[in-house]
N, C-alpha and C. Protein backbone atom coordinates (compact mmCIF):
# COMPACT_ATOMS: atom_id res chain seq x y z
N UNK A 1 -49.66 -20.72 47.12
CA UNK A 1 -49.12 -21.77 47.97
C UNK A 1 -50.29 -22.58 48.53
N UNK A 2 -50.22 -23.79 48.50
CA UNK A 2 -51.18 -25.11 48.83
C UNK A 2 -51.80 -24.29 50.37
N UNK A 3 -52.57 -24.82 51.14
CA UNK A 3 -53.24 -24.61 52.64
C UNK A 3 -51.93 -25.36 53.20
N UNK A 4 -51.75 -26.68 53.05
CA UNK A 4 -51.09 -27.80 54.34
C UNK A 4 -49.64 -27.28 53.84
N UNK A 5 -49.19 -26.63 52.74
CA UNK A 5 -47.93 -26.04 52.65
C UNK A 5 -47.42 -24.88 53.25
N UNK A 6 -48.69 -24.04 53.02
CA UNK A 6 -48.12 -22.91 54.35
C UNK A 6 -48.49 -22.85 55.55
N UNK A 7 -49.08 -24.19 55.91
CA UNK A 7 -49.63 -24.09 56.99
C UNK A 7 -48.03 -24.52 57.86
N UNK A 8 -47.38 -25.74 57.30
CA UNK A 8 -46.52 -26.02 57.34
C UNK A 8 -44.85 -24.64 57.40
N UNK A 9 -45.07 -23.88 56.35
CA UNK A 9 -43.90 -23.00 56.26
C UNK A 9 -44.70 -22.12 57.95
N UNK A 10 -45.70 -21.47 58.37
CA UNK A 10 -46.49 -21.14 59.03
C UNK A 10 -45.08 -21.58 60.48
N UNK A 11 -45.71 -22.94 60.92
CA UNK A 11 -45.17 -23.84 61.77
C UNK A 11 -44.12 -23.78 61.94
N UNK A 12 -42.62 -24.10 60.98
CA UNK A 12 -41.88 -23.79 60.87
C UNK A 12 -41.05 -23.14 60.93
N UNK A 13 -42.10 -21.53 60.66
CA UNK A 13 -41.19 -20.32 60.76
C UNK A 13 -41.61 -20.13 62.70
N UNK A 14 -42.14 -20.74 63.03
CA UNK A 14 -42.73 -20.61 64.53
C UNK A 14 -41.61 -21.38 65.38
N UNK A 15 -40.94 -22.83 64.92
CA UNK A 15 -40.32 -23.59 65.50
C UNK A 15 -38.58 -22.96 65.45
N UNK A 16 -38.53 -22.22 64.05
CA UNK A 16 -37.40 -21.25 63.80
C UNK A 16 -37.02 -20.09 64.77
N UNK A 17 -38.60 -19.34 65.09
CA UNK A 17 -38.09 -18.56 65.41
C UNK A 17 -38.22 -18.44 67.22
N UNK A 18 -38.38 -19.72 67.71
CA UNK A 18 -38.73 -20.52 68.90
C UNK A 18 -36.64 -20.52 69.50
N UNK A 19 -36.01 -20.87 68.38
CA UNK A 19 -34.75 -20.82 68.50
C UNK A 19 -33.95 -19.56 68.48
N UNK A 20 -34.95 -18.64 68.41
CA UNK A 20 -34.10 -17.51 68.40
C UNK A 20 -33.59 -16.84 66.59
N UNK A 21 -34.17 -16.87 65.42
CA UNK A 21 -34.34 -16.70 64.45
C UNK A 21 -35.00 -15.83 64.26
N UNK A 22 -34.29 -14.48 64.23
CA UNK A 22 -35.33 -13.23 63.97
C UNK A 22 -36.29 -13.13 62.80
N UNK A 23 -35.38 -13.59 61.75
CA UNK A 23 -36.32 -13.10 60.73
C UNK A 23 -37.48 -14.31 60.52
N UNK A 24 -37.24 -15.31 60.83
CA UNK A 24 -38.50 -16.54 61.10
C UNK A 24 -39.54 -15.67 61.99
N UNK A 25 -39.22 -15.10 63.40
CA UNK A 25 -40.13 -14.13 64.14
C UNK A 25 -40.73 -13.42 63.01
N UNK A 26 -39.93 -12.90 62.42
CA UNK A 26 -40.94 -11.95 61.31
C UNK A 26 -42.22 -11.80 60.25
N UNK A 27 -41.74 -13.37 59.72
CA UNK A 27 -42.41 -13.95 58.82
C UNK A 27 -43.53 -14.85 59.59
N UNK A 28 -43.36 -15.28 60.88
CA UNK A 28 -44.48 -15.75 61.53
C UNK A 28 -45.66 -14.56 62.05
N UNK A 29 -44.59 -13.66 61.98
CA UNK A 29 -46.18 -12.42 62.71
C UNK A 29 -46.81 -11.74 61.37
N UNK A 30 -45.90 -11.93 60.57
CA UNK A 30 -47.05 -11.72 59.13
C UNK A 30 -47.69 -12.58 58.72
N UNK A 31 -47.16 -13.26 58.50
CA UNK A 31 -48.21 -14.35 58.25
C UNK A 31 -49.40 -14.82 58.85
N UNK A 32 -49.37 -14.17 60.10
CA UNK A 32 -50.61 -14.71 60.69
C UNK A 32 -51.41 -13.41 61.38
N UNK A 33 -50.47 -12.18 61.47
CA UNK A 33 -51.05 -10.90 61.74
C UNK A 33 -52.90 -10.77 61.31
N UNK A 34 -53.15 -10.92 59.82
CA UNK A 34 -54.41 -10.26 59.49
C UNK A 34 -55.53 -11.37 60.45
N UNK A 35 -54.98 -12.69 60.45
CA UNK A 35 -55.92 -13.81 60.86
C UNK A 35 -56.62 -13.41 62.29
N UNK A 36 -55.03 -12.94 63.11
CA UNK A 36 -55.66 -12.78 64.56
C UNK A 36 -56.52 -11.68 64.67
N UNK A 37 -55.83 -10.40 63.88
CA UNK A 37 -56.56 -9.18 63.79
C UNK A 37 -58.21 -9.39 63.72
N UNK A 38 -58.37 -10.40 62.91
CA UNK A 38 -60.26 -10.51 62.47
C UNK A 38 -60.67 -11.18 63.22
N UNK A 39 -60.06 -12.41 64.06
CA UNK A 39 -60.52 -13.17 65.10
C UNK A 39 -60.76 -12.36 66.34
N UNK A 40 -59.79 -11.77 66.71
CA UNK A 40 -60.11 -10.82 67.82
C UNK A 40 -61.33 -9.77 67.77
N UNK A 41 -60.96 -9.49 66.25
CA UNK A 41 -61.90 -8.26 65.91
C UNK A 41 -63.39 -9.12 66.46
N UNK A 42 -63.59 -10.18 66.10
CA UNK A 42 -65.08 -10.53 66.12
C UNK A 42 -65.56 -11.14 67.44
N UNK A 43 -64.53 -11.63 68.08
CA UNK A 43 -64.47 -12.73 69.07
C UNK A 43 -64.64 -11.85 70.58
N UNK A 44 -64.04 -10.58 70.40
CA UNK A 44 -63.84 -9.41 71.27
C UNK A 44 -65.31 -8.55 71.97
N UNK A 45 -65.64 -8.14 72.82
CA UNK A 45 -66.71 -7.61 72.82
C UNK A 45 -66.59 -6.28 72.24
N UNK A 46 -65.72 -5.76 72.39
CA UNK A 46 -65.02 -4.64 72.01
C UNK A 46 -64.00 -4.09 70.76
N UNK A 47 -64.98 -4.46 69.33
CA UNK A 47 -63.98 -4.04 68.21
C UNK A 47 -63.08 -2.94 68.47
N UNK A 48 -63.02 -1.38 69.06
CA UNK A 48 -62.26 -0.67 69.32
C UNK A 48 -61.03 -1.27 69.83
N UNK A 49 -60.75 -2.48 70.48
CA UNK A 49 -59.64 -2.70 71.20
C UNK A 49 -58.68 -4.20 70.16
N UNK A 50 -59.24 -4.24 69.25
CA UNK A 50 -58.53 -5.52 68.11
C UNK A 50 -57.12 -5.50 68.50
N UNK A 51 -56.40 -3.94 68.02
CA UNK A 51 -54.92 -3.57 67.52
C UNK A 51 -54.19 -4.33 68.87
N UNK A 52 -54.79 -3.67 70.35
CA UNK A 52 -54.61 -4.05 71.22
C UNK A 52 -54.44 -5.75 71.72
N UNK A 53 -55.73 -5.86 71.64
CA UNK A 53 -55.69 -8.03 71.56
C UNK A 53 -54.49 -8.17 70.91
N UNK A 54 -54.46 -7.50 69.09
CA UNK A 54 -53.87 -8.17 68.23
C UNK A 54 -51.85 -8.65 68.94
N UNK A 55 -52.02 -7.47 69.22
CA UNK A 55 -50.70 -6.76 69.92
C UNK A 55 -50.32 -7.92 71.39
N UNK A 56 -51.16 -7.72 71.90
CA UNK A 56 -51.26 -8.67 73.15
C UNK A 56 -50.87 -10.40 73.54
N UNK A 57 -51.61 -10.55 72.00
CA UNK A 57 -51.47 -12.01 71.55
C UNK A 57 -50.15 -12.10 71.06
N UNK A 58 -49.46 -11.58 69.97
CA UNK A 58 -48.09 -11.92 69.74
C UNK A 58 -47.24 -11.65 70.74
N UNK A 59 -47.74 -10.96 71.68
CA UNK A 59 -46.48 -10.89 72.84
C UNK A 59 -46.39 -11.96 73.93
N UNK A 60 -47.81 -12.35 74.05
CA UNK A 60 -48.04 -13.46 74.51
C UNK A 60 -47.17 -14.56 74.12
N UNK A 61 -47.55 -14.75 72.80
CA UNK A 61 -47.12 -16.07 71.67
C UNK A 61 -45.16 -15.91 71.73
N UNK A 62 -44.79 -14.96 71.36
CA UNK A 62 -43.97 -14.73 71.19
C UNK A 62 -43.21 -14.78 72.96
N UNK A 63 -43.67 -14.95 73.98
CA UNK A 63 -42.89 -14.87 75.56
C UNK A 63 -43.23 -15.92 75.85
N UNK A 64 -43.75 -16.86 74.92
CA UNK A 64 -44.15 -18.30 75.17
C UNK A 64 -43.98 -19.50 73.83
N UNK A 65 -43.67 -18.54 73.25
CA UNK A 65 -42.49 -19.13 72.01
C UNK A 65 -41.80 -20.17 72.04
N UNK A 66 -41.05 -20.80 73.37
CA UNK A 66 -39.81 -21.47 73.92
C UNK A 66 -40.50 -22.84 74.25
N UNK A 67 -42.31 -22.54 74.37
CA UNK A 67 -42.67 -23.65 74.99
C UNK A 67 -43.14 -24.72 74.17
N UNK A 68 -43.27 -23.98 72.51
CA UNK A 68 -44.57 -24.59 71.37
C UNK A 68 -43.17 -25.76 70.73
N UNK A 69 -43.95 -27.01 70.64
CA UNK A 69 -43.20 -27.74 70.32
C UNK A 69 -44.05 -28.34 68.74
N UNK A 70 -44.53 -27.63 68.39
CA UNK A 70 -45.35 -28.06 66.92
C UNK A 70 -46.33 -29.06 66.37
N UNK A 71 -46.75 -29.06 67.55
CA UNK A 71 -47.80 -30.85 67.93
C UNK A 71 -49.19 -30.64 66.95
N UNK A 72 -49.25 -28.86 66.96
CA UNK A 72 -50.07 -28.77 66.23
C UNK A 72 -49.65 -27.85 65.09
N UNK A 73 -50.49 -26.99 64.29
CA UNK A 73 -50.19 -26.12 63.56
C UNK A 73 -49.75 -24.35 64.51
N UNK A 74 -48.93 -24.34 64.07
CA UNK A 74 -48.63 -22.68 64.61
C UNK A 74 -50.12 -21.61 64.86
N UNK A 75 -50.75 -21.92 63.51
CA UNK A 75 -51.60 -20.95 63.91
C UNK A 75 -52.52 -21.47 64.62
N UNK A 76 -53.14 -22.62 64.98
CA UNK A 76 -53.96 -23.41 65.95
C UNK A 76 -53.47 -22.50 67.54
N UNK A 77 -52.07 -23.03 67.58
CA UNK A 77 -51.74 -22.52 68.77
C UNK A 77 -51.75 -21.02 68.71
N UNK A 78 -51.34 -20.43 67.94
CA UNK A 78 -51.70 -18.91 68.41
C UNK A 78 -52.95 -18.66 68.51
N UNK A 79 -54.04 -19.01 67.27
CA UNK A 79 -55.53 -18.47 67.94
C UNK A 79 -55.48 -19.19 69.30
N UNK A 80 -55.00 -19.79 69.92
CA UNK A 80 -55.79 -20.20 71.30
C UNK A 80 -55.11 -19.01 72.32
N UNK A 81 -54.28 -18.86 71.94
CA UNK A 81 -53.78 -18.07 72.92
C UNK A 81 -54.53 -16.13 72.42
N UNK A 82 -55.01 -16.15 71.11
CA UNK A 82 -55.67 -14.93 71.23
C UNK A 82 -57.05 -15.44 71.58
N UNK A 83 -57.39 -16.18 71.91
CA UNK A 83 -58.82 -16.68 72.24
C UNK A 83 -58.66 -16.47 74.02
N UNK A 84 -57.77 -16.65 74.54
CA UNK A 84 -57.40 -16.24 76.30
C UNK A 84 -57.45 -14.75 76.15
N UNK A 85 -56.34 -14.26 75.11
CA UNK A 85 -56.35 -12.56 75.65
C UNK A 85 -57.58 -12.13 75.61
N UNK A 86 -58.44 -12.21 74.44
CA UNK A 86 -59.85 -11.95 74.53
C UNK A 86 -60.42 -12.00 75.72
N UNK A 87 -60.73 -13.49 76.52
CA UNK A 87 -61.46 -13.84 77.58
C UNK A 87 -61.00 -12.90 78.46
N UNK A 88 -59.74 -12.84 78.53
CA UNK A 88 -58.98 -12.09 79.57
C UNK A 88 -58.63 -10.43 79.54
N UNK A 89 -59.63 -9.58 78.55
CA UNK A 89 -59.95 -8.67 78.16
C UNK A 89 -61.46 -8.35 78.61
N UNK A 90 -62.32 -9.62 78.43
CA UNK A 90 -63.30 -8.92 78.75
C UNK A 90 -63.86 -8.93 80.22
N UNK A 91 -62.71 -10.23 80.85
CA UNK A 91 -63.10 -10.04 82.44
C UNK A 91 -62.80 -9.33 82.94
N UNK A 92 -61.29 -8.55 82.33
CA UNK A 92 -60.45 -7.63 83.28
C UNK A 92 -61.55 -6.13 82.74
N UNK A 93 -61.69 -5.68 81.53
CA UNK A 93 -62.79 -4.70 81.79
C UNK A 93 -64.55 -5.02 82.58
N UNK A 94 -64.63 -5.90 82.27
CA UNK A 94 -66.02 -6.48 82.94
C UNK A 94 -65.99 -6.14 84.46
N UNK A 95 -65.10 -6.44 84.99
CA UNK A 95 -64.34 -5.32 86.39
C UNK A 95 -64.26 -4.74 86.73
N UNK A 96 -64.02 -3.77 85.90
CA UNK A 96 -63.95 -2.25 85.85
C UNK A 96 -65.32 -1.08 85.54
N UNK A 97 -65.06 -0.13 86.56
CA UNK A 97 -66.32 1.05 85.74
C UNK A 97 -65.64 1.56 84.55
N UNK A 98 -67.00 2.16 84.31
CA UNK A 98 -66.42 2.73 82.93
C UNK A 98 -67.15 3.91 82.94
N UNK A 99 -66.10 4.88 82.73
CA UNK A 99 -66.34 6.70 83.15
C UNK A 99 -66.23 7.26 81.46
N UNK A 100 -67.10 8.29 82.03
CA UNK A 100 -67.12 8.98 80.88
C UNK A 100 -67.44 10.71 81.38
N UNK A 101 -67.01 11.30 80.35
CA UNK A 101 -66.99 12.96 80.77
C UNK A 101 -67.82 13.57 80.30
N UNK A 102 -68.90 12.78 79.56
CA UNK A 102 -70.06 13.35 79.19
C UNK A 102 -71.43 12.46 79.03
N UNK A 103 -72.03 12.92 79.48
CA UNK A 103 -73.33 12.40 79.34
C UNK A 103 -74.38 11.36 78.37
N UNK A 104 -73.83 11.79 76.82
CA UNK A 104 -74.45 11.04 76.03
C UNK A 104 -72.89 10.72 75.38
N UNK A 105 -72.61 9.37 76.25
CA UNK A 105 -71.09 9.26 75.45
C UNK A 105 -71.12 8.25 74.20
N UNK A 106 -72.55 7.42 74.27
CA UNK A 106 -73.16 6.57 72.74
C UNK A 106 -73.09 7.97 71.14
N UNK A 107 -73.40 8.98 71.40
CA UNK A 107 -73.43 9.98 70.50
C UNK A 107 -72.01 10.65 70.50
N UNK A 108 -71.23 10.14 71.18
CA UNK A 108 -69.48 10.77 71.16
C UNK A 108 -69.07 9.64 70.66
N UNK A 109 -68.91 8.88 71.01
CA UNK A 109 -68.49 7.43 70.17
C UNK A 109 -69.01 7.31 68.95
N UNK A 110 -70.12 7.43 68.31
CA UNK A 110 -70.17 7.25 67.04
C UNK A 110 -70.01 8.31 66.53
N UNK A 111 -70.02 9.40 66.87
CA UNK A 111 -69.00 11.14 66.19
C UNK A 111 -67.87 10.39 65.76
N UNK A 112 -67.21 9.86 66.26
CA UNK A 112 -65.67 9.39 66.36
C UNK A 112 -65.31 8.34 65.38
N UNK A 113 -66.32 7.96 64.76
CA UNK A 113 -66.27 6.65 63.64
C UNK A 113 -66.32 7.44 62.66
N UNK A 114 -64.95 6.58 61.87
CA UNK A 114 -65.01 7.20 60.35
C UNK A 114 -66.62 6.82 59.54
N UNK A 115 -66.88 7.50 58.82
CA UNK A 115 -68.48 7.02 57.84
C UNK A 115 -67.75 6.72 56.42
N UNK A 116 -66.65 7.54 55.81
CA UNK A 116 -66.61 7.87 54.71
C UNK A 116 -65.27 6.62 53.89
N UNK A 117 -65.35 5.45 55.13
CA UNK A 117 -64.68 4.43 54.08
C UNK A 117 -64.60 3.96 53.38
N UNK A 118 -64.41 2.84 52.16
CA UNK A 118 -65.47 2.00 51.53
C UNK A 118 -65.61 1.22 52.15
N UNK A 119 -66.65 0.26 51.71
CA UNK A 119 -66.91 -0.78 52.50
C UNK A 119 -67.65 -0.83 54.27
N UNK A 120 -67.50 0.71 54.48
CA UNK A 120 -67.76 1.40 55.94
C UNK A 120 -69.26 0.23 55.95
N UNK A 121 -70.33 0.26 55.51
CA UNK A 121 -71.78 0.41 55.63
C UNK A 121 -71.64 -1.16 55.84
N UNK A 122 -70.94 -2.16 54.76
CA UNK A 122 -71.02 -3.88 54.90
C UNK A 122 -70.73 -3.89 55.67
N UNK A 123 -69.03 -3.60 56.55
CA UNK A 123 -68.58 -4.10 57.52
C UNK A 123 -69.22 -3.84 58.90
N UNK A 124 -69.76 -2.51 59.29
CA UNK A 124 -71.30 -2.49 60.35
C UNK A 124 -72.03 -3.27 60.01
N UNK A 125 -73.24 -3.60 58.81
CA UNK A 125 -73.61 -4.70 58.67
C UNK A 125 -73.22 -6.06 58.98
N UNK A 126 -72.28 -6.57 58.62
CA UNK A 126 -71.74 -7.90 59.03
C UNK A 126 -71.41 -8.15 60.73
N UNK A 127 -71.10 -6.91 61.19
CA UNK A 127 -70.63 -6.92 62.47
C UNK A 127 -71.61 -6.99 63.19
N UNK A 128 -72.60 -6.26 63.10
CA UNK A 128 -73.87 -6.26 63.54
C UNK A 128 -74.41 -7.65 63.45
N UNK A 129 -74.74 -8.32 62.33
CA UNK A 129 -74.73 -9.61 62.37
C UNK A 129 -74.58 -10.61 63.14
N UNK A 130 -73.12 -10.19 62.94
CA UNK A 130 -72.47 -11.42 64.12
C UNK A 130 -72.64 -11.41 65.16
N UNK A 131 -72.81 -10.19 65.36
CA UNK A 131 -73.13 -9.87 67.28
C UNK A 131 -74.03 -10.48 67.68
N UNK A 132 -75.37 -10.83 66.62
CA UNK A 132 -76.82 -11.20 67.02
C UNK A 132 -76.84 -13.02 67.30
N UNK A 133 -75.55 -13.32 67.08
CA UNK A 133 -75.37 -14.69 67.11
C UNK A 133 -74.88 -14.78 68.54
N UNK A 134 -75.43 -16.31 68.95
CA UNK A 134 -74.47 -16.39 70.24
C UNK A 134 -72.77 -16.87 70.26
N UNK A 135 -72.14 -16.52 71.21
CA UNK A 135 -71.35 -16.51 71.29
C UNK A 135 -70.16 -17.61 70.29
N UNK A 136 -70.64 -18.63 70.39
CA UNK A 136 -70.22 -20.27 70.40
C UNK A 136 -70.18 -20.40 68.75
N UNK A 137 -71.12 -19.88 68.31
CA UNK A 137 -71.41 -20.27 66.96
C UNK A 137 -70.99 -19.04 65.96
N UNK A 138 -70.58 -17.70 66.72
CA UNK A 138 -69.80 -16.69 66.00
C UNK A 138 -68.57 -17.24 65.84
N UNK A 139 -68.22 -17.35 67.33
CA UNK A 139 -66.25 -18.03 66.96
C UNK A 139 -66.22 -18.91 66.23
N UNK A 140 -67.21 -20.06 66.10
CA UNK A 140 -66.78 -21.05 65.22
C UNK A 140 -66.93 -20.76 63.93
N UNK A 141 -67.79 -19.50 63.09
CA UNK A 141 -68.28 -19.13 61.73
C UNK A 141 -67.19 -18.08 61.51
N UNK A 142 -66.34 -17.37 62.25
CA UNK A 142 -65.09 -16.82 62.56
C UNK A 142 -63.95 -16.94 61.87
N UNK A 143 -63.49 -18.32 62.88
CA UNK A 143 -62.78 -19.36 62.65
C UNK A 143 -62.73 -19.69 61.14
N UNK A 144 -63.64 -20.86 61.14
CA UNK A 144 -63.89 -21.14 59.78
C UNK A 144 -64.06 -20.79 58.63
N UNK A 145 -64.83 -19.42 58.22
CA UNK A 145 -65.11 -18.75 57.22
C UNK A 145 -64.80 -17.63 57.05
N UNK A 146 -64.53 -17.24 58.10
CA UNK A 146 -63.35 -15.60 58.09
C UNK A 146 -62.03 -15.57 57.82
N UNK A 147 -61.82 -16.52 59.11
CA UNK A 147 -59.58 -16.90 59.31
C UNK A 147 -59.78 -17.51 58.07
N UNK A 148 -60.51 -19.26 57.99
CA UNK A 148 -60.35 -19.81 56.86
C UNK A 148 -59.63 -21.37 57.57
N UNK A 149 -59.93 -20.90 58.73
CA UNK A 149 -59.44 -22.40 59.58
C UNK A 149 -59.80 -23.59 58.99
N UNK A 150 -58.99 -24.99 59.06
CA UNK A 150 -59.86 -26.04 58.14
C UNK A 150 -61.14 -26.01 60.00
N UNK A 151 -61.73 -27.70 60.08
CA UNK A 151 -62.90 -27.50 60.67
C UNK A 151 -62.03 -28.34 62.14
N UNK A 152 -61.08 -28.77 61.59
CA UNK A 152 -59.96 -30.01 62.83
C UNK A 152 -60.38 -28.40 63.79
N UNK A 153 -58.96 -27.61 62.50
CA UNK A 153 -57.93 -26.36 63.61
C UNK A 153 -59.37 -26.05 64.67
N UNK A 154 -60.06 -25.12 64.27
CA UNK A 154 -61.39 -24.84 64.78
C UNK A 154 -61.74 -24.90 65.93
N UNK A 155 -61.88 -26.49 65.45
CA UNK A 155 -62.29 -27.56 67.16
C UNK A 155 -60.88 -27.26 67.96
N UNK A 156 -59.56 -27.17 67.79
CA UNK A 156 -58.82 -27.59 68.67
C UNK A 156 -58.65 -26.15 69.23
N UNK A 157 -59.19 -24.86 68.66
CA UNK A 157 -58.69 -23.50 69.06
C UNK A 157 -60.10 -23.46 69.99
N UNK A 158 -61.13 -23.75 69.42
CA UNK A 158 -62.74 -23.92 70.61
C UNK A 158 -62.68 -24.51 71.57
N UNK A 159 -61.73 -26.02 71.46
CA UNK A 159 -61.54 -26.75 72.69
C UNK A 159 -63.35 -27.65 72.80
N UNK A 160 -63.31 -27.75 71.47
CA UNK A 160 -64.43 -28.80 71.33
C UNK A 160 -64.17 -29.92 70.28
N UNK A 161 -65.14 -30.91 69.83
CA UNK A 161 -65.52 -31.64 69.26
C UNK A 161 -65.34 -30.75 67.71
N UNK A 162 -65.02 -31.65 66.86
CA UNK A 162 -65.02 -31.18 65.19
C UNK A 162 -66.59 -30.96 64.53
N UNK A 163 -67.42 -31.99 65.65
CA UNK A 163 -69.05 -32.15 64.85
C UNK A 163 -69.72 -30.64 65.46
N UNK A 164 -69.28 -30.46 66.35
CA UNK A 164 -69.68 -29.26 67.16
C UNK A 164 -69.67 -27.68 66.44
N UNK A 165 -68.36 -27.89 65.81
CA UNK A 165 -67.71 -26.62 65.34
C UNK A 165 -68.53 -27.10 64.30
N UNK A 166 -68.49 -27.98 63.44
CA UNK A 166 -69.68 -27.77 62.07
C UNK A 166 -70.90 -27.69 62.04
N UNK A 167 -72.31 -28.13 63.81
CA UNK A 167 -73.17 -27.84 63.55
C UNK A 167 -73.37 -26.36 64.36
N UNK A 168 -72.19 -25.67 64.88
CA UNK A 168 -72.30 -24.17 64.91
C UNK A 168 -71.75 -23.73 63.77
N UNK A 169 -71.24 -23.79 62.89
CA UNK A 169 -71.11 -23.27 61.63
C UNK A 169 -72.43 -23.19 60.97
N UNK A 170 -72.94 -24.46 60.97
CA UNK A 170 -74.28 -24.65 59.64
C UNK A 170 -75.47 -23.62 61.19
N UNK A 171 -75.56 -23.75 62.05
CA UNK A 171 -76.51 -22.70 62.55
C UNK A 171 -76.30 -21.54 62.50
N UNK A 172 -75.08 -21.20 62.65
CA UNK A 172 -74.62 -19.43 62.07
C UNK A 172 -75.17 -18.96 60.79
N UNK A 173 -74.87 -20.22 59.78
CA UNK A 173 -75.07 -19.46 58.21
C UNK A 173 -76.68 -19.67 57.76
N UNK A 174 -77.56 -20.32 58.88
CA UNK A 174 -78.77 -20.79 58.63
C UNK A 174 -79.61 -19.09 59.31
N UNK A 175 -79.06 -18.56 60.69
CA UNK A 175 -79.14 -17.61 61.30
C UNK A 175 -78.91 -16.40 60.42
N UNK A 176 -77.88 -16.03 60.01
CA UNK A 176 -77.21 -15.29 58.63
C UNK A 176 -78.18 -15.12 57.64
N UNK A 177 -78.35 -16.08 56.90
CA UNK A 177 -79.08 -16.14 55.71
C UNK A 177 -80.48 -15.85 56.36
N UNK A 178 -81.36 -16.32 56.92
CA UNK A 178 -82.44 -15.99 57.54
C UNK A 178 -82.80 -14.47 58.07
N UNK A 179 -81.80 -13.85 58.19
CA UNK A 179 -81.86 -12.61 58.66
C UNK A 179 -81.14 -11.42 57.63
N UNK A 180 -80.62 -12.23 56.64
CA UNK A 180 -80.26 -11.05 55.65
C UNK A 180 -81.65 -11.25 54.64
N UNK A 181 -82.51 -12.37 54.23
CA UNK A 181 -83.44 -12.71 54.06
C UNK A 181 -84.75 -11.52 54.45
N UNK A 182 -84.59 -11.70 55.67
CA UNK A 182 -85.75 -10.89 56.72
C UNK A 182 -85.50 -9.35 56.01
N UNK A 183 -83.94 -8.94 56.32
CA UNK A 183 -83.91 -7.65 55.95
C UNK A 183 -84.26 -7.39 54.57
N UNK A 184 -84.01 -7.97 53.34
CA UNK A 184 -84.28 -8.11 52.58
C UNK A 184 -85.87 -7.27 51.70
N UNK A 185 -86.73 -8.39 52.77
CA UNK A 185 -87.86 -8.18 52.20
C UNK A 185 -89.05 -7.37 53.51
N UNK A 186 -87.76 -6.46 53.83
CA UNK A 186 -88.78 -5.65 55.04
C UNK A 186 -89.43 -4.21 53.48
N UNK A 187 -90.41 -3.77 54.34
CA UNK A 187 -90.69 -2.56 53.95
C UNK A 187 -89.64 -1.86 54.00
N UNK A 188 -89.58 -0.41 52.72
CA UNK A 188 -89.06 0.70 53.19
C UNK A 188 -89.93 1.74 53.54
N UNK A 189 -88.82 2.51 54.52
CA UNK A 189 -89.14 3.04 55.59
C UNK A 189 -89.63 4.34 54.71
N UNK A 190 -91.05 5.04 55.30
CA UNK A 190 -91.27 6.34 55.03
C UNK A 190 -90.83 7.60 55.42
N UNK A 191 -90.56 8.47 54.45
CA UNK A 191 -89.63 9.87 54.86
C UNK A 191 -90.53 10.08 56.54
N UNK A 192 -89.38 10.58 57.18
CA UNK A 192 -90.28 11.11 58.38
C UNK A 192 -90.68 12.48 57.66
N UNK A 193 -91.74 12.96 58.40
CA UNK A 193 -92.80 14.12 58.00
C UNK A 193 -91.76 15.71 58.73
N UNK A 194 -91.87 16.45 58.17
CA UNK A 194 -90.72 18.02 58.65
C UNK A 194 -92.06 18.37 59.99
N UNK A 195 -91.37 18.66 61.05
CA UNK A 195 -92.25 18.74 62.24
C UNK A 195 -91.95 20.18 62.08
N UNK A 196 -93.20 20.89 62.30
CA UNK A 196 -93.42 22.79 61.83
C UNK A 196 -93.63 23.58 63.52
């Protein structure tokens, strides 16, 4: 299916199910389920909490359903509104202490990560990545090259300028490349020595 065609069925099934059209509800949260999932995932300070955002945002979208009148694309308007739960995730923990029942809870947390996925080793890599970027120019390389946003949607989910979102795109992938580059052509590392 074309981009502006399902972007369109997208919209549609949003304005459908705005009227009370269950199964339009249905086909709008699939359809756009994996998008928010990776936006959040990256946009989040906190990958552990995606399912949550993800979850958060359609309930959002969906208890505010009544209000979207289709001015833009469906999914424009939903990333903006998972672009709030985010914000509004990391102020409401940013708030908060954060307890733990043991001492070295960095070495309990990564106990707790699967290792044995595929793909386990890229997707730390990439994530890692992105993290090293600032903020502004992750969401927009996100957006664009992850979701697959054209560069309009982008700007209107950033709440910026279109030139903006493309020269944080071209500094992300200049940042990116420069640093997979770096890693590239580092030394490898020598066995550590058996301490007797």
């Amino acid at each position: 299916m074309r981009t502006d065609a399902r972007e369109e069925s997208i919209t549609a099934w949003a304005l459908a199910a705005r009227n009370g059209d269950p199964d339009a509800v249905d086909h709008f949260v699939r359809a756009l389920h994996r998008d928010v999932r990776h936006y959040v995932t990256y946009l989040g300070a906190d990958p552990q909490s995606a399912d949550d955002l993800t979850q958060d945002t359609f309930l959002r979208a969906l208890g505010s359903l009544h209000r979207f009148e289709g001015r833009s694309s469906a999914r424009t308007w939903l990333l903006s509104i998972a672009r709030r739960a985010v914000v509004d995730s990391i102020r409401y923990h940013s708030s908060r202490p954060r307890l733990s029942d043991t001492d070295d809870w960095e070495s309990a947390a990564e106990r707790t990560q699967p290792r044995d996925l595929p793909g386990f080793d890229d997707g730390v890599a990439l994530t890692e990545l992105l993290d090293t970027l600032p903020d502004d120019r992750r969401e927009a390389f996100v957006l664009t090259q992850m979701v697959g946003l054209p560069y309009a949607e982008a700007a209107r989910v950033s709440d910026c300028p279109v030139g903006t979102v493309r020269s944080r795109v071209a500094r992300a992938r200049t940042s990116l490349i420069a640093w997979l580059d770096e890693a590239e052509h580092l030394p490898p590392m020598a066995p550590l020595a058996a301490v007797a």
